[in-house]
Amino acid sequence: MVDSDVPPAYDSTGASSSRSDKKNASQAAKPLASSSSRSHLKAKDVGVRSYEKYMGKIGIGSPKVLQKVKTGVQKILTDLLLKQNNIDTETEGFGILEDCSKICATHKVDLGGMLREKSIDGHTALYWAIVKRRKVLPLPDTELQKRVGQSWQAEEALPRLIQELLSFMKPLTPDATADARLACLHAGDTWLFQCIRSYSAPTATDLRLLEGQVADILHFSQFSADTNMPFVVGFQLKQFQKRLKMSKFIILEFIAFGRMFYMKFYVTAAGEGEDAGRWHVYVTLNDDSAPIFVNATLIIDYFEDPSKPYEYTIAGLIRRHTSNVISGLGMLAKFPDPFMHPQSPYIDSEGTLCGSLSISERRVDS
């Protein structure tokens, strides 16, 4: 396909002369200027007019046209997320996606499906929107984290371009979720990952049991690597006993110390000897995370007497789980029988399990 078959990605004037094209290409290739002097490309300058003009020339409705629409929109997304450094994606770039959606709607092209594809250098558009951000989201205070966590889609906490991408992508497919998870890990953005995870489709069991409520609320404390202060993740797991009995596992994920931690509550399968049917919690690392020596403490609230929580501590190496053998790879705790009782003192009146996991990096002499 030659370049003339693809609609122009950015055409603020609608002109088609080669002189104008060369000028635009020259400007796009210039280094990024300082924020005080930079000239931003406005969303209103992009997309709709030039696409309508282009579509009028080639006709509407044929497979060839649909493919050209997809190609043109893909070019805009690629330019927006990878090439056009003079676009401030936090304030202006998000409007470009709205223009793309209008074009796609006109030609019955699934923009959400395009955005969920790993079509930009092996990743989704969302991946690049995350890793290209200049800074991570700061952790808000704990109460705000809880309020945001109670929403399936924590839009108010997200940067505007990422909001816009997610609005067209939702619900995220497992592949798109994994790509977003990887992006947050590469960016080291703990809070952004927690906001985005709420856009993943809930399980059928969670939908039936929770009737639209968020299953798991996580909140984090600030920590300082310089002073070796611990990273603390608090959790509230709704309908804990019912979900664990029906699904056999509940998984939490979070980013700390530049790694993706994986916390799994599970029921031991039949045929596992004396542990069959027992409840456990296991903390390990997900793929792409380097091993780490930690001091870790798991605390589960005891509602009958807050001064007597369940507590489990481990000091040692945590590394990623690469086989069915669990022991020695992470933090493994076996819950005592009272956790399984219908009137368990560890479960509140609404069926919620509450607790926290504290992790600090342990220095090991070489």
mmCIF file of C-alpha atoms in Angstrom:
data_model
loop_
_atom_site.group_PDB
_atom_site.id
_atom_site.type_symbol
_atom_site.label_atom_id
_atom_site.label_comp_id
_atom_site.label_asym_id
_atom_site.label_seq_id
_atom_site.Cartn_x
_atom_site.Cartn_y
_atom_site.Cartn_z
ATOM 1 C CA MET A 1 0.000 0.000 0.000
ATOM 2 C CA VAL A 2 1.469 3.327 -0.993
ATOM 3 C CA ASP A 3 1.446 6.385 1.219
ATOM 4 C CA SER A 4 -1.272 8.050 -0.850
ATOM 5 C CA ASP A 5 -3.677 5.254 0.118
ATOM 6 C CA VAL A 6 -3.521 6.296 3.772
ATOM 7 C CA PRO A 7 -5.257 9.412 5.124
ATOM 8 C CA PRO A 8 -2.904 12.038 6.573
ATOM 9 C CA ALA A 9 -2.320 11.652 10.302
ATOM 10 C CA TYR A 10 -2.114 15.369 11.015
ATOM 11 C CA ASP A 11 -3.507 17.995 8.603
ATOM 12 C CA SER A 12 -4.516 21.197 10.320
ATOM 13 C CA THR A 13 -5.260 23.082 7.118
ATOM 14 C CA GLY A 14 -6.579 20.390 4.812
ATOM 15 C CA ALA A 15 -3.911 21.301 2.230
ATOM 16 C CA SER A 16 -2.309 18.520 0.247
ATOM 17 C CA SER A 17 0.663 20.142 -1.449
ATOM 18 C CA SER A 18 4.028 18.464 -1.202
ATOM 19 C CA ARG A 19 5.500 21.719 0.106
ATOM 20 C CA SER A 20 3.120 21.636 3.075
ATOM 21 C CA ASP A 21 3.794 17.946 3.671
ATOM 22 C CA LYS A 22 7.541 18.531 3.710
ATOM 23 C CA LYS A 23 7.151 21.446 6.079
ATOM 24 C CA ASN A 24 5.029 19.379 8.484
ATOM 25 C CA ALA A 25 7.467 16.481 8.339
ATOM 26 C CA SER A 26 10.346 18.853 9.076
ATOM 27 C CA GLN A 27 8.531 20.322 12.050
ATOM 28 C CA ALA A 28 7.653 16.878 13.444
ATOM 29 C CA ALA A 29 11.302 15.863 13.265
ATOM 30 C CA LYS A 30 12.551 18.833 15.299
ATOM 31 C CA PRO A 31 13.673 18.238 18.908
ATOM 32 C CA LEU A 32 11.144 18.880 21.643
ATOM 33 C CA ALA A 33 11.260 22.513 22.684
ATOM 34 C CA SER A 34 10.947 23.805 26.217
ATOM 35 C CA SER A 35 7.468 23.833 27.735
ATOM 36 C CA SER A 36 7.369 27.624 27.647
ATOM 37 C CA SER A 37 7.969 27.875 23.898
ATOM 38 C CA ARG A 38 6.520 24.596 22.625
ATOM 39 C CA SER A 39 3.683 24.832 20.099
ATOM 40 C CA HIS A 40 1.135 22.105 20.808
ATOM 41 C CA LEU A 41 -0.883 20.353 18.158
ATOM 42 C CA LYS A 42 -4.518 20.918 19.062
ATOM 43 C CA ALA A 43 -7.054 18.098 18.969
ATOM 44 C CA LYS A 44 -9.346 20.246 16.824
ATOM 45 C CA ASP A 45 -6.612 20.328 14.163
ATOM 46 C CA VAL A 46 -6.674 16.562 13.781
ATOM 47 C CA GLY A 47 -8.742 13.927 12.090
ATOM 48 C CA VAL A 48 -12.329 14.658 11.188
ATOM 49 C CA ARG A 49 -12.053 17.206 8.363
ATOM 50 C CA SER A 50 -9.109 15.574 6.607
ATOM 51 C CA TYR A 51 -10.645 12.114 6.940
ATOM 52 C CA GLU A 52 -14.008 13.240 5.555
ATOM 53 C CA LYS A 53 -12.217 14.816 2.604
ATOM 54 C CA TYR A 54 -10.202 11.658 2.060
ATOM 55 C CA MET A 55 -13.204 9.316 2.293
ATOM 56 C CA GLY A 56 -15.101 11.406 -0.219
ATOM 57 C CA LYS A 57 -12.400 10.610 -2.768
ATOM 58 C CA ILE A 58 -12.246 6.842 -2.385
ATOM 59 C CA GLY A 59 -15.846 5.914 -1.643
ATOM 60 C CA ILE A 60 -17.433 4.418 1.458
ATOM 61 C CA GLY A 61 -18.414 0.903 2.458
ATOM 62 C CA SER A 62 -16.038 -1.415 0.598
ATOM 63 C CA PRO A 63 -13.555 -3.733 2.342
ATOM 64 C CA LYS A 64 -10.780 -1.677 0.781
ATOM 65 C CA VAL A 65 -12.137 1.468 2.409
ATOM 66 C CA LEU A 66 -12.493 -0.222 5.795
ATOM 67 C CA GLN A 67 -8.902 -1.379 5.638
ATOM 68 C CA LYS A 68 -7.766 2.130 4.748
ATOM 69 C CA VAL A 69 -9.749 3.561 7.657
ATOM 70 C CA LYS A 70 -8.049 1.105 9.999
ATOM 71 C CA THR A 71 -4.649 1.918 8.522
ATOM 72 C CA GLY A 72 -5.213 5.651 8.869
ATOM 73 C CA VAL A 73 -6.443 5.422 12.449
ATOM 74 C CA GLN A 74 -3.537 3.138 13.322
ATOM 75 C CA LYS A 75 -1.133 5.723 11.895
ATOM 76 C CA ILE A 76 -2.713 8.450 14.029
ATOM 77 C CA LEU A 77 -2.413 6.299 17.161
ATOM 78 C CA THR A 78 1.209 5.472 16.391
ATOM 79 C CA ASP A 79 2.074 9.120 15.795
ATOM 80 C CA LEU A 80 0.228 10.195 18.925
ATOM 81 C CA LEU A 81 1.880 7.675 21.218
ATOM 82 C CA LEU A 82 5.358 7.252 19.755
ATOM 83 C CA LYS A 83 6.421 9.938 17.309
ATOM 84 C CA GLN A 84 4.797 13.299 17.930
ATOM 85 C CA ASN A 85 6.673 14.672 20.919
ATOM 86 C CA ASN A 86 5.137 18.110 20.416
ATOM 87 C CA ILE A 87 1.732 16.794 21.474
ATOM 88 C CA ASP A 88 1.061 17.184 25.182
ATOM 89 C CA THR A 89 -0.717 13.875 25.697
ATOM 90 C CA GLU A 90 -1.846 14.836 29.183
ATOM 91 C CA THR A 91 -3.920 17.824 28.046
ATOM 92 C CA GLU A 92 -4.479 17.818 24.298
ATOM 93 C CA GLY A 93 -3.785 14.414 22.798
ATOM 94 C CA PHE A 94 -6.856 12.823 24.336
ATOM 95 C CA GLY A 95 -9.144 14.748 21.957
ATOM 96 C CA ILE A 96 -7.519 13.057 18.979
ATOM 97 C CA LEU A 97 -8.998 9.726 20.080
ATOM 98 C CA GLU A 98 -12.479 11.227 20.036
ATOM 99 C CA ASP A 99 -11.920 12.235 16.414
ATOM 100 C CA CYS A 100 -10.769 8.695 15.619
ATOM 101 C CA SER A 101 -13.900 7.280 17.251
ATOM 102 C CA LYS A 102 -16.150 9.401 15.032
ATOM 103 C CA ILE A 103 -14.439 8.172 11.900
ATOM 104 C CA CYS A 104 -14.583 4.548 13.077
ATOM 105 C CA ALA A 105 -18.264 4.843 14.013
ATOM 106 C CA THR A 106 -19.090 6.230 10.570
ATOM 107 C CA HIS A 107 -17.479 3.232 8.886
ATOM 108 C CA LYS A 108 -18.474 0.633 11.512
ATOM 109 C CA VAL A 109 -14.883 -0.038 12.517
ATOM 110 C CA ASP A 110 -14.361 -1.342 16.065
ATOM 111 C CA LEU A 111 -11.997 1.207 17.616
ATOM 112 C CA GLY A 112 -12.031 -0.651 20.939
ATOM 113 C CA GLY A 113 -10.889 -3.823 19.220
ATOM 114 C CA MET A 114 -8.089 -1.922 17.497
ATOM 115 C CA LEU A 115 -6.961 -0.419 20.793
ATOM 116 C CA ARG A 116 -6.905 -3.833 22.456
ATOM 117 C CA GLU A 117 -4.594 -5.239 19.784
ATOM 118 C CA LYS A 118 -0.828 -5.304 20.339
ATOM 119 C CA SER A 119 -0.276 -3.479 17.081
ATOM 120 C CA ILE A 120 2.249 -0.780 18.036
ATOM 121 C CA ASP A 121 5.707 -2.341 18.296
ATOM 122 C CA GLY A 122 4.235 -5.437 19.931
ATOM 123 C CA HIS A 123 2.124 -3.609 22.515
ATOM 124 C CA THR A 124 -1.256 -1.942 22.902
ATOM 125 C CA ALA A 125 -1.776 1.797 22.667
ATOM 126 C CA LEU A 126 -2.445 1.778 26.423
ATOM 127 C CA TYR A 127 0.996 0.309 27.110
ATOM 128 C CA TRP A 128 2.692 3.196 25.321
ATOM 129 C CA ALA A 129 0.464 5.799 26.943
ATOM 130 C CA ILE A 130 1.632 4.487 30.324
ATOM 131 C CA VAL A 131 5.355 4.075 29.707
ATOM 132 C CA LYS A 132 5.669 7.410 27.863
ATOM 133 C CA ARG A 133 4.373 9.379 30.866
ATOM 134 C CA ARG A 134 6.996 11.617 32.420
ATOM 135 C CA LYS A 135 6.242 10.718 36.032
ATOM 136 C CA VAL A 136 4.315 8.190 38.094
ATOM 137 C CA LEU A 137 1.067 8.976 39.860
ATOM 138 C CA PRO A 138 1.620 9.894 43.522
ATOM 139 C CA LEU A 139 -0.143 7.773 46.107
ATOM 140 C CA PRO A 140 -3.149 9.672 47.500
ATOM 141 C CA ASP A 141 -4.078 9.425 51.162
ATOM 142 C CA THR A 142 -5.499 6.126 52.373
ATOM 143 C CA GLU A 143 -9.130 7.241 52.581
ATOM 144 C CA LEU A 144 -9.091 8.535 49.017
ATOM 145 C CA GLN A 145 -7.503 5.282 47.875
ATOM 146 C CA LYS A 146 -10.366 3.367 49.479
ATOM 147 C CA ARG A 147 -12.995 5.588 47.852
ATOM 148 C CA VAL A 148 -11.391 5.192 44.443
ATOM 149 C CA GLY A 149 -11.037 1.454 45.020
ATOM 150 C CA GLN A 150 -14.769 1.105 45.605
ATOM 151 C CA SER A 151 -15.468 2.022 41.973
ATOM 152 C CA TRP A 152 -15.148 -0.520 39.183
ATOM 153 C CA GLN A 153 -13.680 2.188 36.994
ATOM 154 C CA ALA A 154 -11.578 4.740 38.857
ATOM 155 C CA GLU A 155 -11.701 7.388 36.134
ATOM 156 C CA GLU A 156 -11.154 10.449 38.300
ATOM 157 C CA ALA A 157 -7.748 9.176 39.415
ATOM 158 C CA LEU A 158 -6.354 8.607 35.915
ATOM 159 C CA PRO A 159 -4.495 10.893 33.476
ATOM 160 C CA ARG A 160 -6.783 12.196 30.752
ATOM 161 C CA LEU A 161 -5.303 10.340 27.789
ATOM 162 C CA ILE A 162 -5.388 7.052 29.689
ATOM 163 C CA GLN A 163 -9.002 7.753 30.690
ATOM 164 C CA GLU A 164 -9.858 8.222 27.038
ATOM 165 C CA LEU A 165 -8.099 5.039 25.944
ATOM 166 C CA LEU A 166 -9.815 2.985 28.630
ATOM 167 C CA SER A 167 -13.228 4.430 27.794
ATOM 168 C CA PHE A 168 -12.942 2.859 24.329
ATOM 169 C CA MET A 169 -11.142 -0.324 25.441
ATOM 170 C CA LYS A 170 -13.323 -1.452 28.348
ATOM 171 C CA PRO A 171 -13.693 -4.096 29.484
ATOM 172 C CA LEU A 172 -10.047 -5.033 29.087
ATOM 173 C CA THR A 173 -9.361 -8.471 27.677
ATOM 174 C CA PRO A 174 -6.902 -10.711 29.557
ATOM 175 C CA ASP A 175 -4.192 -9.924 26.976
ATOM 176 C CA ALA A 176 -4.789 -6.165 27.199
ATOM 177 C CA THR A 177 -4.796 -6.369 30.999
ATOM 178 C CA ALA A 178 -1.490 -8.238 30.974
ATOM 179 C CA ASP A 179 0.006 -5.603 28.668
ATOM 180 C CA ALA A 180 -1.198 -2.786 30.944
ATOM 181 C CA ARG A 181 0.223 -4.647 33.943
ATOM 182 C CA LEU A 182 3.578 -4.917 32.190
ATOM 183 C CA ALA A 183 3.520 -1.208 31.323
ATOM 184 C CA CYS A 184 2.863 -0.211 34.928
ATOM 185 C CA LEU A 185 5.681 -2.497 36.039
ATOM 186 C CA HIS A 186 8.066 -0.945 33.516
ATOM 187 C CA ALA A 187 6.981 2.523 34.651
ATOM 188 C CA GLY A 188 7.101 1.550 38.349
ATOM 189 C CA ASP A 189 3.640 3.060 38.855
ATOM 190 C CA THR A 190 1.910 1.395 41.817
ATOM 191 C CA TRP A 191 -1.191 3.567 41.969
ATOM 192 C CA LEU A 192 -1.834 3.725 38.222
ATOM 193 C CA PHE A 193 -1.827 -0.070 38.115
ATOM 194 C CA GLN A 194 -4.416 -0.284 40.876
ATOM 195 C CA CYS A 195 -6.663 2.205 39.078
ATOM 196 C CA ILE A 196 -6.390 0.370 35.775
ATOM 197 C CA ARG A 197 -7.021 -3.100 37.201
ATOM 198 C CA SER A 198 -10.624 -2.077 37.910
ATOM 199 C CA TYR A 199 -11.242 -1.994 34.149
ATOM 200 C CA SER A 200 -10.696 -5.741 33.801
ATOM 201 C CA ALA A 201 -13.823 -7.834 33.416
ATOM 202 C CA PRO A 202 -14.825 -9.375 36.786
ATOM 203 C CA THR A 203 -15.228 -13.131 37.044
ATOM 204 C CA ALA A 204 -18.677 -14.666 36.684
ATOM 205 C CA THR A 205 -18.581 -15.734 40.342
ATOM 206 C CA ASP A 206 -17.760 -12.216 41.521
ATOM 207 C CA LEU A 207 -20.545 -10.748 39.392
ATOM 208 C CA ARG A 208 -23.117 -13.103 40.906
ATOM 209 C CA LEU A 209 -21.971 -12.767 44.508
ATOM 210 C CA LEU A 210 -21.155 -9.066 44.639
ATOM 211 C CA GLU A 211 -23.934 -7.634 42.440
ATOM 212 C CA GLY A 212 -21.780 -4.916 40.926
ATOM 213 C CA GLN A 213 -19.591 -4.161 43.948
ATOM 214 C CA VAL A 214 -15.814 -4.179 43.632
ATOM 215 C CA ALA A 215 -14.461 -7.481 44.919
ATOM 216 C CA ASP A 216 -11.149 -6.365 46.407
ATOM 217 C CA ILE A 217 -10.140 -2.953 47.734
ATOM 218 C CA LEU A 218 -6.406 -2.359 48.096
ATOM 219 C CA HIS A 219 -4.703 0.650 49.656
ATOM 220 C CA PHE A 220 -1.038 1.447 50.175
ATOM 221 C CA SER A 221 1.157 3.410 52.515
ATOM 222 C CA GLN A 222 3.967 5.682 51.433
ATOM 223 C CA PHE A 223 7.412 4.253 51.968
ATOM 224 C CA SER A 224 10.990 5.327 51.478
ATOM 225 C CA ALA A 225 13.625 3.067 49.977
ATOM 226 C CA ASP A 226 16.321 5.305 51.471
ATOM 227 C CA THR A 227 15.248 4.584 55.040
ATOM 228 C CA ASN A 228 14.125 1.003 54.323
ATOM 229 C CA MET A 229 10.625 1.804 55.544
ATOM 230 C CA PRO A 230 8.229 -1.036 54.703
ATOM 231 C CA PHE A 231 5.756 -1.021 51.876
ATOM 232 C CA VAL A 232 2.330 -1.779 53.353
ATOM 233 C CA VAL A 233 -0.648 -2.933 51.321
ATOM 234 C CA GLY A 234 -3.977 -3.097 53.118
ATOM 235 C CA PHE A 235 -6.783 -5.201 51.689
ATOM 236 C CA GLN A 236 -10.516 -5.727 52.067
ATOM 237 C CA LEU A 237 -11.797 -8.889 50.369
ATOM 238 C CA LYS A 238 -15.581 -8.962 50.102
ATOM 239 C CA GLN A 239 -17.543 -12.221 50.427
ATOM 240 C CA PHE A 240 -14.212 -13.869 51.134
ATOM 241 C CA GLN A 241 -15.407 -17.294 52.284
ATOM 242 C CA LYS A 242 -18.017 -17.757 49.554
ATOM 243 C CA ARG A 243 -15.668 -16.654 46.780
ATOM 244 C CA LEU A 244 -12.858 -18.885 48.008
ATOM 245 C CA LYS A 245 -15.148 -21.910 48.313
ATOM 246 C CA MET A 246 -16.629 -21.383 44.846
ATOM 247 C CA SER A 247 -13.616 -20.189 42.834
ATOM 248 C CA LYS A 248 -10.917 -21.957 44.894
ATOM 249 C CA PHE A 249 -8.614 -18.928 44.708
ATOM 250 C CA ILE A 250 -8.472 -15.125 45.003
ATOM 251 C CA ILE A 251 -5.520 -13.261 43.508
ATOM 252 C CA LEU A 252 -4.217 -9.791 44.372
ATOM 253 C CA GLU A 253 -1.419 -8.031 42.503
ATOM 254 C CA PHE A 254 0.539 -4.893 43.323
ATOM 255 C CA ILE A 255 3.800 -3.165 42.425
ATOM 256 C CA ALA A 256 6.485 -2.496 45.030
ATOM 257 C CA PHE A 257 10.285 -2.184 44.915
ATOM 258 C CA GLY A 258 10.134 -2.210 41.101
ATOM 259 C CA ARG A 259 8.538 -5.665 41.120
ATOM 260 C CA MET A 260 5.101 -7.153 40.587
ATOM 261 C CA PHE A 261 4.008 -9.024 43.711
ATOM 262 C CA TYR A 262 1.412 -11.755 43.490
ATOM 263 C CA MET A 263 -0.711 -12.635 46.546
ATOM 264 C CA LYS A 264 -2.904 -15.697 46.211
ATOM 265 C CA PHE A 265 -5.473 -17.048 48.656
ATOM 266 C CA TYR A 266 -6.331 -20.591 47.630
ATOM 267 C CA VAL A 267 -7.825 -23.935 48.637
ATOM 268 C CA THR A 268 -5.477 -26.913 48.379
ATOM 269 C CA ALA A 269 -6.729 -29.337 45.742
ATOM 270 C CA ALA A 270 -7.963 -32.839 46.492
ATOM 271 C CA GLY A 271 -5.217 -35.433 46.393
ATOM 272 C CA GLU A 272 -2.711 -33.197 48.183
ATOM 273 C CA GLY A 273 -2.549 -35.407 51.253
ATOM 274 C CA GLU A 274 -3.350 -34.018 54.683
ATOM 275 C CA ASP A 275 -3.467 -30.467 53.324
ATOM 276 C CA ALA A 276 -6.310 -31.212 50.895
ATOM 277 C CA GLY A 277 -9.087 -28.667 51.386
ATOM 278 C CA ARG A 278 -6.987 -26.427 53.634
ATOM 279 C CA TRP A 279 -6.839 -22.670 53.037
ATOM 280 C CA HIS A 280 -3.529 -20.953 52.356
ATOM 281 C CA VAL A 281 -2.136 -17.591 51.332
ATOM 282 C CA TYR A 282 0.950 -17.427 49.176
ATOM 283 C CA VAL A 283 3.055 -14.371 48.270
ATOM 284 C CA THR A 284 5.449 -14.557 45.350
ATOM 285 C CA LEU A 285 6.607 -12.517 42.343
ATOM 286 C CA ASN A 286 5.059 -12.459 38.914
ATOM 287 C CA ASP A 287 6.999 -12.837 35.667
ATOM 288 C CA ASP A 288 9.629 -10.244 34.727
ATOM 289 C CA SER A 289 10.442 -9.515 38.383
ATOM 290 C CA ALA A 290 13.872 -10.076 39.883
ATOM 291 C CA PRO A 291 14.216 -12.041 43.155
ATOM 292 C CA ILE A 292 14.279 -10.026 46.361
ATOM 293 C CA PHE A 293 15.198 -10.741 49.991
ATOM 294 C CA VAL A 294 12.468 -9.431 52.269
ATOM 295 C CA ASN A 295 11.146 -9.224 55.767
ATOM 296 C CA ALA A 296 7.382 -9.655 55.401
ATOM 297 C CA THR A 297 4.497 -9.715 57.856
ATOM 298 C CA LEU A 298 0.922 -10.720 57.077
ATOM 299 C CA ILE A 299 -1.755 -9.510 59.509
ATOM 300 C CA ILE A 300 -5.441 -10.527 59.381
ATOM 301 C CA ASP A 301 -7.882 -8.548 61.506
ATOM 302 C CA TYR A 302 -9.626 -10.386 64.359
ATOM 303 C CA PHE A 303 -13.006 -8.704 64.730
ATOM 304 C CA GLU A 304 -13.950 -10.144 68.121
ATOM 305 C CA ASP A 305 -10.769 -8.754 69.683
ATOM 306 C CA PRO A 306 -8.688 -6.305 67.575
ATOM 307 C CA SER A 307 -5.720 -6.853 69.892
ATOM 308 C CA LYS A 308 -5.429 -10.498 68.741
ATOM 309 C CA PRO A 309 -4.965 -10.498 64.954
ATOM 310 C CA TYR A 310 -3.649 -13.464 63.028
ATOM 311 C CA GLU A 311 0.007 -12.731 62.262
ATOM 312 C CA TYR A 312 2.555 -14.541 60.137
ATOM 313 C CA THR A 313 6.139 -13.388 59.500
ATOM 314 C CA ILE A 314 8.827 -14.546 57.106
ATOM 315 C CA ALA A 315 12.365 -13.413 56.319
ATOM 316 C CA GLY A 316 13.945 -14.743 53.172
ATOM 317 C CA LEU A 317 14.060 -14.827 49.401
ATOM 318 C CA ILE A 318 10.983 -14.275 47.266
ATOM 319 C CA ARG A 319 11.218 -15.065 43.579
ATOM 320 C CA ARG A 320 8.825 -15.673 40.749
ATOM 321 C CA HIS A 321 6.669 -18.781 40.716
ATOM 322 C CA THR A 322 7.810 -20.898 37.768
ATOM 323 C CA SER A 323 6.491 -24.361 38.610
ATOM 324 C CA ASN A 324 3.857 -26.214 40.583
ATOM 325 C CA VAL A 325 6.256 -26.479 43.507
ATOM 326 C CA ILE A 326 5.390 -23.690 45.920
ATOM 327 C CA SER A 327 7.606 -24.213 48.959
ATOM 328 C CA GLY A 328 10.805 -22.212 48.979
ATOM 329 C CA LEU A 329 9.677 -19.728 46.340
ATOM 330 C CA GLY A 330 7.843 -17.228 48.483
ATOM 331 C CA MET A 331 5.810 -16.602 51.600
ATOM 332 C CA LEU A 332 3.401 -19.457 52.351
ATOM 333 C CA ALA A 333 0.997 -19.446 55.287
ATOM 334 C CA LYS A 334 -1.616 -22.042 56.235
ATOM 335 C CA PHE A 335 -4.762 -20.545 57.727
ATOM 336 C CA PRO A 336 -6.008 -22.115 60.974
ATOM 337 C CA ASP A 337 -9.444 -23.768 61.064
ATOM 338 C CA PRO A 338 -11.349 -20.726 62.426
ATOM 339 C CA PHE A 339 -10.937 -19.004 59.046
ATOM 340 C CA MET A 340 -13.205 -21.628 57.485
ATOM 341 C CA HIS A 341 -15.958 -21.508 60.123
ATOM 342 C CA PRO A 342 -19.291 -19.944 59.064
ATOM 343 C CA GLN A 343 -19.118 -17.519 62.015
ATOM 344 C CA SER A 344 -15.393 -16.912 61.792
ATOM 345 C CA PRO A 345 -14.104 -14.116 64.047
ATOM 346 C CA TYR A 346 -11.780 -13.137 61.181
ATOM 347 C CA ILE A 347 -14.714 -12.282 58.897
ATOM 348 C CA ASP A 348 -16.860 -9.204 59.522
ATOM 349 C CA SER A 349 -20.662 -9.121 59.452
ATOM 350 C CA GLU A 350 -20.637 -8.308 55.715
ATOM 351 C CA GLY A 351 -18.440 -11.305 54.876
ATOM 352 C CA THR A 352 -15.264 -9.235 54.403
ATOM 353 C CA LEU A 353 -11.723 -10.326 55.276
ATOM 354 C CA CYS A 354 -9.482 -7.384 56.201
ATOM 355 C CA GLY A 355 -5.763 -7.260 56.761
ATOM 356 C CA SER A 356 -2.411 -6.006 55.570
ATOM 357 C CA LEU A 357 0.900 -7.203 54.193
ATOM 358 C CA SER A 358 4.053 -5.326 55.188
ATOM 359 C CA ILE A 359 7.190 -5.828 53.086
ATOM 360 C CA SER A 360 10.632 -4.336 53.610
ATOM 361 C CA GLU A 361 13.689 -5.090 51.528
ATOM 362 C CA ARG A 362 16.301 -7.027 53.452
ATOM 363 C CA ARG A 363 19.918 -6.165 52.781
ATOM 364 C CA VAL A 364 22.047 -9.243 52.198
ATOM 365 C CA ASP A 365 25.826 -9.038 52.521
ATOM 366 C CA SER A 366 27.620 -10.183 49.373
#
